[in-house]
PDB file of C-alpha atoms and ligand atoms in Angstrom:
ATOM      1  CA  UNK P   1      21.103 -21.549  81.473  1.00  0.00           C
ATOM      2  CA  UNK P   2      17.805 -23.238  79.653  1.00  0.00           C
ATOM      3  CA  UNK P   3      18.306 -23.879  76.287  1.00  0.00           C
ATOM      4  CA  UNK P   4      17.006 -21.398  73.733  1.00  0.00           C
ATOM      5  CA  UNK P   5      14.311 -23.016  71.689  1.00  0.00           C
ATOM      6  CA  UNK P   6      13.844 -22.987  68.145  1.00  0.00           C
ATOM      7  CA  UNK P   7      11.006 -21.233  66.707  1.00  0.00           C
ATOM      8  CA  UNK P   8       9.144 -21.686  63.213  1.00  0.00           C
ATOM      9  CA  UNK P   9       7.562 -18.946  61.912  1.00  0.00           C
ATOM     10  CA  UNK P  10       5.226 -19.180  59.182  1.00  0.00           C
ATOM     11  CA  UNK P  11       2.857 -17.047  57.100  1.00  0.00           C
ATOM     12  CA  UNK P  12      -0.407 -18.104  55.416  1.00  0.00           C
ATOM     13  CA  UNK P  13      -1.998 -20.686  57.298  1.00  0.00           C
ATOM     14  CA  UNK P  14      -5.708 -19.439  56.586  1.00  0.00           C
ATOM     15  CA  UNK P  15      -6.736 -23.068  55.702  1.00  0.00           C
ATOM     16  CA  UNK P  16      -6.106 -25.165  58.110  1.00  0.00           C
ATOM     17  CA  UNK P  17      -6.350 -27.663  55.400  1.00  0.00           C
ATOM     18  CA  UNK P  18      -3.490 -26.690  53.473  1.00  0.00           C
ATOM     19  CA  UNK P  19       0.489 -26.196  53.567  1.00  0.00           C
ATOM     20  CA  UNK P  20       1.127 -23.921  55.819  1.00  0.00           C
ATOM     21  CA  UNK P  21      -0.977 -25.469  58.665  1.00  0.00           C
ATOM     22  CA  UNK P  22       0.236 -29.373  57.853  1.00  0.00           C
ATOM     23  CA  UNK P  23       4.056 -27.456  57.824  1.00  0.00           C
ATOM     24  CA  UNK P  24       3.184 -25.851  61.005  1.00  0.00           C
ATOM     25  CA  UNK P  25       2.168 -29.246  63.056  1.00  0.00           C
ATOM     26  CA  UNK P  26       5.748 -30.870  61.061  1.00  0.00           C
ATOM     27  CA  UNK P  27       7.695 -28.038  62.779  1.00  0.00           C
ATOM     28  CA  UNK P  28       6.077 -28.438  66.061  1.00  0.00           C
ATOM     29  CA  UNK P  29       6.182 -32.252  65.791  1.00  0.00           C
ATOM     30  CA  UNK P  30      10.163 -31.954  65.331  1.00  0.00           C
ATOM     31  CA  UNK P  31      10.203 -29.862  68.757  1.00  0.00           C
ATOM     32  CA  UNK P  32      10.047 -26.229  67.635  1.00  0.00           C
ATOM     33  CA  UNK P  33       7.805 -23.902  68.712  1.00  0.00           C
ATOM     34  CA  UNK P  34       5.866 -22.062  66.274  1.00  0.00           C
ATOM     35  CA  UNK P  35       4.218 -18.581  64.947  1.00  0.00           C
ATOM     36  CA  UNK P  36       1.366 -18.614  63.143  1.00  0.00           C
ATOM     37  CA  UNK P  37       0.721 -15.939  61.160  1.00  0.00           C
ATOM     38  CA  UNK P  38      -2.560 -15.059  59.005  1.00  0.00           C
ATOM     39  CA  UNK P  39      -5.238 -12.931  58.322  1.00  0.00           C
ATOM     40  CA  UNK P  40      -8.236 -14.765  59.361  1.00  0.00           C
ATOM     41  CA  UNK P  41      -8.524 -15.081  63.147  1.00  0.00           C
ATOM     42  CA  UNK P  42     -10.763 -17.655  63.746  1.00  0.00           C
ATOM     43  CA  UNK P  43      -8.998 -20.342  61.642  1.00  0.00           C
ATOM     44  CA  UNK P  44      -5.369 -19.107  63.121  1.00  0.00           C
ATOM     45  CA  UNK P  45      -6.593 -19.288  66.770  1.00  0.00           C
ATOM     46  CA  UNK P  46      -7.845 -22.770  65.619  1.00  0.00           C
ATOM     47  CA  UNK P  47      -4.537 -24.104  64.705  1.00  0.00           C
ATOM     48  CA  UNK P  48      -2.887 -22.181  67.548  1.00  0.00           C
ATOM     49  CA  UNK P  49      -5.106 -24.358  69.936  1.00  0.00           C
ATOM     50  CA  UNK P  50      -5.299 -27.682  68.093  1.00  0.00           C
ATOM     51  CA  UNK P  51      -1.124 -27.479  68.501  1.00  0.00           C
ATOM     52  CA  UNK P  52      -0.939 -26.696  72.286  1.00  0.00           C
ATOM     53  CA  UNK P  53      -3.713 -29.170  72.536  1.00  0.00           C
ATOM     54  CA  UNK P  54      -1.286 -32.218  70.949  1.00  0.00           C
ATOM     55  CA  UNK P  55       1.599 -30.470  73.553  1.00  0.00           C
ATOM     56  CA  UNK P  56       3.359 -27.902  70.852  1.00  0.00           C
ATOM     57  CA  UNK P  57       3.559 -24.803  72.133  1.00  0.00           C
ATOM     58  CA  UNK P  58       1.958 -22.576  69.584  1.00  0.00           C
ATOM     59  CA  UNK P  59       0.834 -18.847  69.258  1.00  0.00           C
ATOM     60  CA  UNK P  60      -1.525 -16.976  66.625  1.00  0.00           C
ATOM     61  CA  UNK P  61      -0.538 -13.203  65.391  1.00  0.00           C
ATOM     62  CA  UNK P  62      -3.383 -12.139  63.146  1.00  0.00           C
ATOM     63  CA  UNK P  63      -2.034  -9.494  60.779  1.00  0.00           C
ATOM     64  CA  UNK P  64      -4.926  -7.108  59.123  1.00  0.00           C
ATOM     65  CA  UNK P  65      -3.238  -7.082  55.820  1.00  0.00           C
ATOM     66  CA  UNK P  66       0.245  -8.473  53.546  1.00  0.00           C
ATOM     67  CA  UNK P  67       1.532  -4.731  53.355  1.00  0.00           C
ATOM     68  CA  UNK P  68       5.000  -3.879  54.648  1.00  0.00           C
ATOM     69  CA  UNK P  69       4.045  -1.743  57.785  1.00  0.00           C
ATOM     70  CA  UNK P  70       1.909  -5.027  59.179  1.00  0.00           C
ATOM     71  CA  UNK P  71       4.550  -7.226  58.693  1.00  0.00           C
ATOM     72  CA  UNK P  72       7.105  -5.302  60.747  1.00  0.00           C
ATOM     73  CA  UNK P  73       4.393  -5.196  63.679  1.00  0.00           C
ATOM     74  CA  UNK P  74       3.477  -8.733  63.572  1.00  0.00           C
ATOM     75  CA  UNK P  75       7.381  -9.486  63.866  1.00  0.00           C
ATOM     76  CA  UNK P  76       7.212  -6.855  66.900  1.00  0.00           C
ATOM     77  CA  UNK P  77       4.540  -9.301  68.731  1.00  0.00           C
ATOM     78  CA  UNK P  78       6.581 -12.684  67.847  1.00  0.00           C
ATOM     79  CA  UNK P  79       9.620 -10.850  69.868  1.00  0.00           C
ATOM     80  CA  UNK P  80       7.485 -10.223  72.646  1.00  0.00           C
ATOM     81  CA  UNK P  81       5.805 -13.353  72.943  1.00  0.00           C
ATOM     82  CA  UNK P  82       9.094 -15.274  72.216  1.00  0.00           C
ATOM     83  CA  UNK P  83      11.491 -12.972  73.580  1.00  0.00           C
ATOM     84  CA  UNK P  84      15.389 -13.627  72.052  1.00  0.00           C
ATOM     85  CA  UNK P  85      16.610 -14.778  75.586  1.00  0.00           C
ATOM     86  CA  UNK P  86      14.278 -18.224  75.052  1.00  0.00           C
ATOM     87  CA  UNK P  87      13.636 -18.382  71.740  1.00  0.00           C
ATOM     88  CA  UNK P  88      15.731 -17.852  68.171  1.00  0.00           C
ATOM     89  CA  UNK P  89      13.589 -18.219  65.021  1.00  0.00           C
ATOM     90  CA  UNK P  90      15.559 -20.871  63.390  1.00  0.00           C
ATOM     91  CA  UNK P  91      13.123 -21.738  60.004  1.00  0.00           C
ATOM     92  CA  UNK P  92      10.518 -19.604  58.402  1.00  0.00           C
ATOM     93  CA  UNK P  93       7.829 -20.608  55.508  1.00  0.00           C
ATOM     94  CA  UNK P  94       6.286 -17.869  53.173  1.00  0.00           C
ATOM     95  CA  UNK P  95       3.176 -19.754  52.045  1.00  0.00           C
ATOM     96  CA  UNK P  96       1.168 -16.836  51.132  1.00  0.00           C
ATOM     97  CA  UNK P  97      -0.190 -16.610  47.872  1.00  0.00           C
ATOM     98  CA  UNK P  98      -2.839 -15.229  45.589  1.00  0.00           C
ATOM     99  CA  UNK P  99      -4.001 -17.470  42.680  1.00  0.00           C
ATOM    100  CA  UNK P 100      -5.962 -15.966  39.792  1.00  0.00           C
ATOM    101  CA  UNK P 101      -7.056 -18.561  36.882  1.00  0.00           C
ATOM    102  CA  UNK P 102      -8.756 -17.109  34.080  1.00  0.00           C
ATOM    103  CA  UNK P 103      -8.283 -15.864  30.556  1.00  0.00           C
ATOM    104  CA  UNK P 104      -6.168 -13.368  29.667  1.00  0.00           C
ATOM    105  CA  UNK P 105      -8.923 -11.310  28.215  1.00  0.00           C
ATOM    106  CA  UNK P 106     -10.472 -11.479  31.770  1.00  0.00           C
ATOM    107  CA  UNK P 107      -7.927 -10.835  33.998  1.00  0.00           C
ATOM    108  CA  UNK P 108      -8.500  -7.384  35.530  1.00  0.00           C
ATOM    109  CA  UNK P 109      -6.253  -4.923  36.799  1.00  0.00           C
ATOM    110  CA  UNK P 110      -6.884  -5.225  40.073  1.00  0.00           C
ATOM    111  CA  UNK P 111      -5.852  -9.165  39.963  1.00  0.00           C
ATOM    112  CA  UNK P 112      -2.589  -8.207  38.685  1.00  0.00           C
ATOM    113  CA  UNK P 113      -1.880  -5.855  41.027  1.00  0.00           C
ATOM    114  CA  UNK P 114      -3.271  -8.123  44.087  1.00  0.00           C
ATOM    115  CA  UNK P 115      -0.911 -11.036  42.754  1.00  0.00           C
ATOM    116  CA  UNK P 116       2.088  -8.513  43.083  1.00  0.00           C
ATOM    117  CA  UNK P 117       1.397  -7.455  46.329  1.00  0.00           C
ATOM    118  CA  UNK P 118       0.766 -10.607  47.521  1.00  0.00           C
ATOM    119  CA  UNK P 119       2.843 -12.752  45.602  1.00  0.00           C
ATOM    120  CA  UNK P 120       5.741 -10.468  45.489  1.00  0.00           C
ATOM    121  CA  UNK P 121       6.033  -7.149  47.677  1.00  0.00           C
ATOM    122  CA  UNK P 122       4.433  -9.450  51.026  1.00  0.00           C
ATOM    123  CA  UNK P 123       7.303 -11.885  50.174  1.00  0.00           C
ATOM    124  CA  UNK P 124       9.941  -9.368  50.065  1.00  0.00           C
ATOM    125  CA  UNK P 125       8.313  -7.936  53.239  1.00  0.00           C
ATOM    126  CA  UNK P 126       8.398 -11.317  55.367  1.00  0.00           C
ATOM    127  CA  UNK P 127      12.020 -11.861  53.909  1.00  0.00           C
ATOM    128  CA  UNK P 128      13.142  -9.024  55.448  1.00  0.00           C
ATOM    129  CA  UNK P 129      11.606  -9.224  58.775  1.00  0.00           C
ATOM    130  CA  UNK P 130      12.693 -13.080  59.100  1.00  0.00           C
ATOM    131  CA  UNK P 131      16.461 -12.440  57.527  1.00  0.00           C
ATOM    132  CA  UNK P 132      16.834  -9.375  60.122  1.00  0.00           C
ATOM    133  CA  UNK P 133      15.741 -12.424  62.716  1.00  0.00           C
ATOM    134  CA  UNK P 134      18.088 -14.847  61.537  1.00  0.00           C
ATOM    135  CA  UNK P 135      21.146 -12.222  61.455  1.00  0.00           C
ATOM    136  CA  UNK P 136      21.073 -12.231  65.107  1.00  0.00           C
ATOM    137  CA  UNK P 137      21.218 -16.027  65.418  1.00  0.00           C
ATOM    138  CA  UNK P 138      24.279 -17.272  66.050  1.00  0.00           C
ATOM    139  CA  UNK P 139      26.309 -20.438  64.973  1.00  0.00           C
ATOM    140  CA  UNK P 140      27.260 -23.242  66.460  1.00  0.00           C
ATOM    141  CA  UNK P 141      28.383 -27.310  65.736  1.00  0.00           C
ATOM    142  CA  UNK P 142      24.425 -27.764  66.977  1.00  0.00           C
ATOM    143  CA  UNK P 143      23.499 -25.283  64.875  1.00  0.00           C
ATOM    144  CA  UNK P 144      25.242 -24.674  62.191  1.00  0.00           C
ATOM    145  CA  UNK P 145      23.095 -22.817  59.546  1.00  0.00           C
ATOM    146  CA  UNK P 146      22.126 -19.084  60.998  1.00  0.00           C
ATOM    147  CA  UNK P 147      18.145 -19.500  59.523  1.00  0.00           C
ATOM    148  CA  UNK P 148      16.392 -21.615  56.598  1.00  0.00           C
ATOM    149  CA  UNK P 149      14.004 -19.717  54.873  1.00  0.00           C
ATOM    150  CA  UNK P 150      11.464 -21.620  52.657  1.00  0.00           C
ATOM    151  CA  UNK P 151       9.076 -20.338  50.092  1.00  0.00           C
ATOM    152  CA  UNK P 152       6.070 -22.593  48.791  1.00  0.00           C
ATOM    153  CA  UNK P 153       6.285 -22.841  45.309  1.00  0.00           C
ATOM    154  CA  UNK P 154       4.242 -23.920  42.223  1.00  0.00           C
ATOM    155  CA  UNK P 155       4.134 -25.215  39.045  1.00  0.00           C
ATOM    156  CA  UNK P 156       3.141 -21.645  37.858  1.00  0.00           C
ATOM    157  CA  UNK P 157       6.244 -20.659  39.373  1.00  0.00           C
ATOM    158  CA  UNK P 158       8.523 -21.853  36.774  1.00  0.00           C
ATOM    159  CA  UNK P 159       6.029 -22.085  33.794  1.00  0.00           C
ATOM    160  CA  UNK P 160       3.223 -20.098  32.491  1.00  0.00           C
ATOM    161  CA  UNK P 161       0.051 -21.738  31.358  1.00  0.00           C
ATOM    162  CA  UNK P 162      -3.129 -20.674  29.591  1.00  0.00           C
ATOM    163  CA  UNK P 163      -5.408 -19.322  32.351  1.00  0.00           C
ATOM    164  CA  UNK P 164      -2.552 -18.436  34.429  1.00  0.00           C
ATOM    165  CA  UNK P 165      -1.008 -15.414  32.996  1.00  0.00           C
ATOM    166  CA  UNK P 166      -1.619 -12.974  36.536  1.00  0.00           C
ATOM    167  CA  UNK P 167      -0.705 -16.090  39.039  1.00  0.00           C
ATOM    168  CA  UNK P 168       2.315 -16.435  36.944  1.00  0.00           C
ATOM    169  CA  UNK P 169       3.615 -13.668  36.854  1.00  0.00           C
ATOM    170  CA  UNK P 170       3.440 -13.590  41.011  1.00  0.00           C
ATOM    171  CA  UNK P 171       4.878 -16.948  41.721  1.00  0.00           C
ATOM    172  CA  UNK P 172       8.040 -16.304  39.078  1.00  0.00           C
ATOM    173  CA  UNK P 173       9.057 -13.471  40.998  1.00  0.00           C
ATOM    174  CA  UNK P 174       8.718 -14.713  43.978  1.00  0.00           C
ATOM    175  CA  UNK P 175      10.978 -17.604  43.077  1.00  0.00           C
ATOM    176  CA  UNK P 176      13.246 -14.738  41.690  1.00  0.00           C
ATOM    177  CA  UNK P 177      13.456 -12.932  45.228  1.00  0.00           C
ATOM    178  CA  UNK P 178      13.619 -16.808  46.550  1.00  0.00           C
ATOM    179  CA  UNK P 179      17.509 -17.180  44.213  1.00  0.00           C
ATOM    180  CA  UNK P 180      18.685 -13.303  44.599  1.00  0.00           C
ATOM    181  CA  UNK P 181      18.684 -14.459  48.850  1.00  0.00           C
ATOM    182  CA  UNK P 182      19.846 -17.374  48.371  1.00  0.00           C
ATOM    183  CA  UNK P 183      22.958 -15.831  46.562  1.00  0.00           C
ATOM    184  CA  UNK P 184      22.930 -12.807  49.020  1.00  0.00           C
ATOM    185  CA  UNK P 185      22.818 -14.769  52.350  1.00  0.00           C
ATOM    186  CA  UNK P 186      24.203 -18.096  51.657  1.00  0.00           C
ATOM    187  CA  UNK P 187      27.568 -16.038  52.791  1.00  0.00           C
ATOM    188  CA  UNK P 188      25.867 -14.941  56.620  1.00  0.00           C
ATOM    189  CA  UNK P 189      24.943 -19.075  56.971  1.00  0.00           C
ATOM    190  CA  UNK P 190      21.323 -17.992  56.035  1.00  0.00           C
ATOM    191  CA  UNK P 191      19.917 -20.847  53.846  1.00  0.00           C
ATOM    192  CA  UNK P 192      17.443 -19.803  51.070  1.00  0.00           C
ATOM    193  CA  UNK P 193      14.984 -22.538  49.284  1.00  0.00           C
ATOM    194  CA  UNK P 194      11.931 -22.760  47.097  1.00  0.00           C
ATOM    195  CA  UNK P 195       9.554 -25.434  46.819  1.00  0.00           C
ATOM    196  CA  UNK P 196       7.249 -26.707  44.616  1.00  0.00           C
ATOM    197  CA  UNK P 197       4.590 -28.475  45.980  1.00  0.00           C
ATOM    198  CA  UNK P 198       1.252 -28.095  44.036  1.00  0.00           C
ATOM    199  CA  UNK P 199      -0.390 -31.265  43.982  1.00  0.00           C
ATOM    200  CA  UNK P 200       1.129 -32.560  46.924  1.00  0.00           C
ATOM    201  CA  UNK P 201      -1.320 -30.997  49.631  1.00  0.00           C
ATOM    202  CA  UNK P 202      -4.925 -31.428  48.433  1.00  0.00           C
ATOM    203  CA  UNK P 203      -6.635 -27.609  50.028  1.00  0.00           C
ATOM    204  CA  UNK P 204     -10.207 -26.281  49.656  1.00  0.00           C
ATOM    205  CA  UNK P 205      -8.934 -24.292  46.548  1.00  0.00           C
ATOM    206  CA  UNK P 206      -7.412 -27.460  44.681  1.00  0.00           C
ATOM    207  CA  UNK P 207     -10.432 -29.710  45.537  1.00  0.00           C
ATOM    208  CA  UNK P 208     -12.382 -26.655  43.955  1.00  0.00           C
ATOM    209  CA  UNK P 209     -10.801 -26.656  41.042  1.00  0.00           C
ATOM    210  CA  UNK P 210     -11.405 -30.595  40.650  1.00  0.00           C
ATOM    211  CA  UNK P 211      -8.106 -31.380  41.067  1.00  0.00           C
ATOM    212  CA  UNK P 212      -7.239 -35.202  42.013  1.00  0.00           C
ATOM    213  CA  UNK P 213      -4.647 -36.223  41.260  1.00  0.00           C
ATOM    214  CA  UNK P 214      -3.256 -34.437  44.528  1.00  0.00           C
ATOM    215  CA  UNK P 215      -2.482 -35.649  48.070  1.00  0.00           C
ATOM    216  CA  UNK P 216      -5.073 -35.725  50.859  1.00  0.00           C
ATOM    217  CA  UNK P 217      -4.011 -33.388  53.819  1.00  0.00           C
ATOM    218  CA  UNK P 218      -5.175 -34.922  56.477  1.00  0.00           C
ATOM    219  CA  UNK P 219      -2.837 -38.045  55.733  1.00  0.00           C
ATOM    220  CA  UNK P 220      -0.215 -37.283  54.102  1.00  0.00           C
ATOM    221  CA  UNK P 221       0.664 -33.798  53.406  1.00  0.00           C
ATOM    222  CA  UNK P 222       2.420 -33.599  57.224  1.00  0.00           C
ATOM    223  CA  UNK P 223       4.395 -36.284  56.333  1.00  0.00           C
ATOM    224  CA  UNK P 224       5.719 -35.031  53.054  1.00  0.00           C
ATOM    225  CA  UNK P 225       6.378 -31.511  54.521  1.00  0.00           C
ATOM    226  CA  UNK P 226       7.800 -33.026  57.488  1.00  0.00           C
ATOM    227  CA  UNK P 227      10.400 -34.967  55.714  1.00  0.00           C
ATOM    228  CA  UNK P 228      10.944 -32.196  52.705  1.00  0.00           C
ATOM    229  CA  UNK P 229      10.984 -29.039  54.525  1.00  0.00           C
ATOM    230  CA  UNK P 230      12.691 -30.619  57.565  1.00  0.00           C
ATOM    231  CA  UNK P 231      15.208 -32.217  55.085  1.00  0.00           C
ATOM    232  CA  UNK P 232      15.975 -28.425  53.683  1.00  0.00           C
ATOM    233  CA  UNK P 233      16.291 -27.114  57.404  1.00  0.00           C
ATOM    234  CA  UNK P 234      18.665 -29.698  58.241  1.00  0.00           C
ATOM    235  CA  UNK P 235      21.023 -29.316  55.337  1.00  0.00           C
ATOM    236  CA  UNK P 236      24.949 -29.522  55.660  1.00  0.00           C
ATOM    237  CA  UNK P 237      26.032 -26.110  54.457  1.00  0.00           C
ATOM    238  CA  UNK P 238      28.553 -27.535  51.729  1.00  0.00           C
ATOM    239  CA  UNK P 239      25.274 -28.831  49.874  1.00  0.00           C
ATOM    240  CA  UNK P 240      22.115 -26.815  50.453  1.00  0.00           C
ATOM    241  CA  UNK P 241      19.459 -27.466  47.948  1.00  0.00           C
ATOM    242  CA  UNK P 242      18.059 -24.061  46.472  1.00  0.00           C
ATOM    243  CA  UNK P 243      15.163 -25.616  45.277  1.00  0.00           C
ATOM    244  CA  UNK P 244      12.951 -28.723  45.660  1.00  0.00           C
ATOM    245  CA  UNK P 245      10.566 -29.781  42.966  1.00  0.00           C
ATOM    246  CA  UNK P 246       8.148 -32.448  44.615  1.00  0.00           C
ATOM    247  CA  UNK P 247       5.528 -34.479  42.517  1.00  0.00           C
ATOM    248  CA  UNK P 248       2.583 -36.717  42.630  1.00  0.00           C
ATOM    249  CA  UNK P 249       3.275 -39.715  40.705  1.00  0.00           C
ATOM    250  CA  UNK P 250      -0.270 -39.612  38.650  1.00  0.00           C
ATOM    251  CA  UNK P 251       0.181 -35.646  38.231  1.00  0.00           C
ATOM    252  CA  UNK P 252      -1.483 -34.622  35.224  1.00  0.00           C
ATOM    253  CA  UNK P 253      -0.886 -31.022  34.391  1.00  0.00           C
TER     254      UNK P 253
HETATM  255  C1  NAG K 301      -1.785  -2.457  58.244  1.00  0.00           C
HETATM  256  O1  NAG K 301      -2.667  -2.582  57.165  1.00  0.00           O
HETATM  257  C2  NAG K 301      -3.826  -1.809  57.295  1.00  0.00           C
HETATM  258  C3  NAG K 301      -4.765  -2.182  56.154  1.00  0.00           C
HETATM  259  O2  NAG K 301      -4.130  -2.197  54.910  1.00  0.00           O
HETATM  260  C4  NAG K 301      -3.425  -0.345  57.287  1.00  0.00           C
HETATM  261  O3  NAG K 301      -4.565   0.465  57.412  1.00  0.00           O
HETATM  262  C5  NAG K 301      -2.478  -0.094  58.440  1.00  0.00           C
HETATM  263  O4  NAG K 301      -2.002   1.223  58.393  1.00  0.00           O
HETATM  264  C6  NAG K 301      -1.304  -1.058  58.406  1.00  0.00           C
HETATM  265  N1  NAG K 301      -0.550  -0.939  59.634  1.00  0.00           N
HETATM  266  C7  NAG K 301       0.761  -0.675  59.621  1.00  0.00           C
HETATM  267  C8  NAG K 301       1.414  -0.632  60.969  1.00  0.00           C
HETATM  268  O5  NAG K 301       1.392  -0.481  58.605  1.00  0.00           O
END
């Protein structure tokens, strides 16, 4: 019987630039096979290729939109295209998210409702799909731990800020949903983390915002992913860490 491969699945890889991707090429580095999953095609087929191309295997499932219905077809098309009898999806990365930095005065109400739905309700979407995945996984001395499900973090997602008041709000309750699984699921084997990780992985965003006190991607962010998130996926189960809190030595905010 050939050995069932492990597969990462991971949402929000729209710049190839930022976590999601550099987290992708970690996973496949460390010999899973991965899902890509995002809403711009031409940057996700990108990826896709640029990962069989360094001998990952790789796929791209271009969703139209975060909302419920779209996640539970995209997970439709990762069964097909990894079917259960080759593949179990072993880790999964939420590393979707919708940043809004103004005022309060200026924040309107379609940004706070985009940061919930994004932020929050797509979370709680992708949770579901990948926790329904990792249920059917089963447990071994190899493999331990059912499913580790990681969600990328922020600073915003433990402290509100001036400018920050709709992001905030977003990323806290994400990180909520991120400690309500971890309680829920740590009992089925499934481990539950959050990380924060702003600063670390220098995207288009951050360098728009002037930030530079961050990481540059093409160097380094793989590197710190690979050893963080792999480090989480890895875990003994008598000492998971719920969440991991990683920072730039010259951080300034
Ligand atoms: C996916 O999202 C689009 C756009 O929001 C929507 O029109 C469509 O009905 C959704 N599909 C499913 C299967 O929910």
């Amino acid at each position: 019987m050939a050995a069932i491969r492990p597969l990462f699945v991971v949402v929000g890889v729209g710049n190839a630039a930022g976590t999601g991707a550099a987290a992708a090429r970690a996973f496949s580095k460390a010999g899973y096979s991965v899902a890509l999953i995002a809403r711009g095609q031409a940057s996700l087929n990108a990826l896709s290729e640029e990962i069989k191309s360094s001998g990952g295997e790789a796929a791209p499932f271009c969703i139209p939109s975060y909302a419920p219905g779209n996640f539970s077809s995209v997970f439709t098309s990762i069964s097909s295209r990894f079917p259960t009898s080759q593949y179990s999806v072993r880790a999964a990365l939420f590393n979707v998210g919708y940043a809004v930095w103004k005022p309060f005065l200026e924040v309107t109400p379609e940004e706070v409702q985009e940061s919930l739905n994004t932020n929050v309700a797509a979370a709680f979407s992708f949770s579901r799909e990948t926790i329904m995945k990792f249920k059917q996984n089963t447990i071994d001395a190899k493999n331990p731990t059912r499913g580790t499900l990681i969600f990328t973090g922020a600073t915003a997602s433990t402290r509100g800020n001036s400018m920050t008041s709709a992001f905030s709000i977003g990323k806290f309750g994400a990180r909520a949903l991120s400690q309500s699984l971890a309680k829920e699921f740590g009992k089925d084997d499934i481990h539950v983390a959050h990380t924060i990780i702003d600063g670390h992985i220098m995207t288009g965003d951050a360098l728009a915002r002037g930030t530079t006190s961050g990481l540059n991607p093409e160097s380094i962010a793989q590197e710190v992913l690979l050893q963080s998130y792999l480090y989480l996926v890895n875990q003994e189960k008598s000492a998971w860490t719920w969440e991991l809190d990683l920072r730039p030595a010259h951080e300034k905010w």
